[in-house]
mmCIF file of C-alpha atoms in Angstrom:
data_model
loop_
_atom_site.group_PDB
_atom_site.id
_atom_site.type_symbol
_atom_site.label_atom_id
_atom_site.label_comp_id
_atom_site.label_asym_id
_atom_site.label_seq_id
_atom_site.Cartn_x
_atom_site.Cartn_y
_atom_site.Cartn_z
ATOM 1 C CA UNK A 1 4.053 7.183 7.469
ATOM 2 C CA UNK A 2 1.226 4.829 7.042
ATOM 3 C CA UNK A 3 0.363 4.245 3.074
ATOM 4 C CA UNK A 4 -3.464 5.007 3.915
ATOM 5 C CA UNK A 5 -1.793 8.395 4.936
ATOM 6 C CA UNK A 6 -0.018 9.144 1.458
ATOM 7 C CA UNK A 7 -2.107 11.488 -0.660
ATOM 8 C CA UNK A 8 -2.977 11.031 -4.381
ATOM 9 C CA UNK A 9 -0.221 11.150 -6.855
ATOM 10 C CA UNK A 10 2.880 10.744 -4.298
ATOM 11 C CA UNK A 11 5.310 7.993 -4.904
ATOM 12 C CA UNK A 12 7.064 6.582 -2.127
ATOM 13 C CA UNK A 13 9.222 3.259 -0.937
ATOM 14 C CA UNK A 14 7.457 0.640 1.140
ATOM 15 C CA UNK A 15 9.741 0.285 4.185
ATOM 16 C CA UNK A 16 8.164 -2.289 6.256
ATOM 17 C CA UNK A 17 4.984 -4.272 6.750
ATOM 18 C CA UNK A 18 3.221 -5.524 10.031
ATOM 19 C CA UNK A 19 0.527 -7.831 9.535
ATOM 20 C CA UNK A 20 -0.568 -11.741 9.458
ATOM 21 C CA UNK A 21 1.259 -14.133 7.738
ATOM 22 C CA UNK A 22 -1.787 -14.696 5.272
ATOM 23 C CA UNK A 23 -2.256 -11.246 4.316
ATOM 24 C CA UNK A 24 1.985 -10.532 3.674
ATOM 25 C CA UNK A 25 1.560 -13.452 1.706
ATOM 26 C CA UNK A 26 -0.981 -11.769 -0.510
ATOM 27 C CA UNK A 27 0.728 -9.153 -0.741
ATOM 28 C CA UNK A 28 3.961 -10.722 -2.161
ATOM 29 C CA UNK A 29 1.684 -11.823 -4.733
ATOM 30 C CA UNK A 30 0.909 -8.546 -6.178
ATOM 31 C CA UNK A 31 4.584 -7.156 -5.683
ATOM 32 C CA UNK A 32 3.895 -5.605 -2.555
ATOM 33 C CA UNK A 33 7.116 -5.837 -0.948
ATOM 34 C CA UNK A 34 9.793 -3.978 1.206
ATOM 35 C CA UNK A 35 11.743 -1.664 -1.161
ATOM 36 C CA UNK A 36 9.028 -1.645 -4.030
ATOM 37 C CA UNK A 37 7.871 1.692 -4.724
ATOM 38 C CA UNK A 38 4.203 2.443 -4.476
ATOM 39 C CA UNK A 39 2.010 5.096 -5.452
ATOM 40 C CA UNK A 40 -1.603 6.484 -4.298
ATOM 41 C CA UNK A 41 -3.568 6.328 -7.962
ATOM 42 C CA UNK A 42 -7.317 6.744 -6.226
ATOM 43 C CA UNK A 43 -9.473 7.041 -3.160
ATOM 44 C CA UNK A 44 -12.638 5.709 -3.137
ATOM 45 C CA UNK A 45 -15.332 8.228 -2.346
ATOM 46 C CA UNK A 46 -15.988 6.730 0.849
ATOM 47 C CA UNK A 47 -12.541 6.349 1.786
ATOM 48 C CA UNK A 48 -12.830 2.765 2.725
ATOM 49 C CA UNK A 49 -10.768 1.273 -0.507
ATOM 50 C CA UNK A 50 -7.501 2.549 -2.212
ATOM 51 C CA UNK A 51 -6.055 1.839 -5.341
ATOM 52 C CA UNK A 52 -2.429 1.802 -5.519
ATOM 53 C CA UNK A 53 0.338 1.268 -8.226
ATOM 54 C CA UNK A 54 3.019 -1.450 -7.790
ATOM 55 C CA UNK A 55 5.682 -1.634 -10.243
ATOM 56 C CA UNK A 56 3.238 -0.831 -13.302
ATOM 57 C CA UNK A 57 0.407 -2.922 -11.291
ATOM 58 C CA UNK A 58 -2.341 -1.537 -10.499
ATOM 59 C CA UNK A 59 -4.537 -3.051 -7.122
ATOM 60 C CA UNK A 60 -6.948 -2.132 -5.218
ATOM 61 C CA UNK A 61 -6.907 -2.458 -1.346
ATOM 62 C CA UNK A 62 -8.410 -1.998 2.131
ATOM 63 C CA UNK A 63 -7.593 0.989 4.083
ATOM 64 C CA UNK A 64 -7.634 -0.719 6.824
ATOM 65 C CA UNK A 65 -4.753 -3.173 4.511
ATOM 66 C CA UNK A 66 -2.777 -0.002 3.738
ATOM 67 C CA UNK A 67 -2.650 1.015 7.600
ATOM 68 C CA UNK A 68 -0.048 -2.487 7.691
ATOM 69 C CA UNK A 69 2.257 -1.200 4.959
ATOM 70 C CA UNK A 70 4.728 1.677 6.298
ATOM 71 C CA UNK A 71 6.022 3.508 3.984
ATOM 72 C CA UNK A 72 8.813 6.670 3.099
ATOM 73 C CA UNK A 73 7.493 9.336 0.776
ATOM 74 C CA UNK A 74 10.757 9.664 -2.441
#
């Protein structure tokens, strides 16, 4: 499952993540990792920006971002 898939509240494990070496390499920075575990906090009303929880870190993302990051729902 796709993280822009995961509904509001639902924790899950990040298993993989397919994208650019410049944009993995932002997301290292914020914790976004394999094996992290990530939750769904909001949805923007226009559904075009999510905001997620890392490890107590809270970030806000593109969906078109979270469509990279695979993820297993825990």
């Amino acid at each position: 499952m796709k993280l822009s898939e995961l509904q509001k509240g639902k924790e899950s494990i990040i298993k993989r993540i397919e994208c650019s070496d410049e944009l993995k390499q932002r997301f290292y920075s914020f914790g976004i990792i394999k094996g992290a575990t990530i939750e769904v906090e909001a949805i923007s009303f226009a559904r075009n920006t999510i905001e997620i929880l890392v490890e107590d870190t809270s970030i806000g993302i593109r969906v078109e971002e979270a469509d990279k990051i695979e993820v297993e729902v825990i």
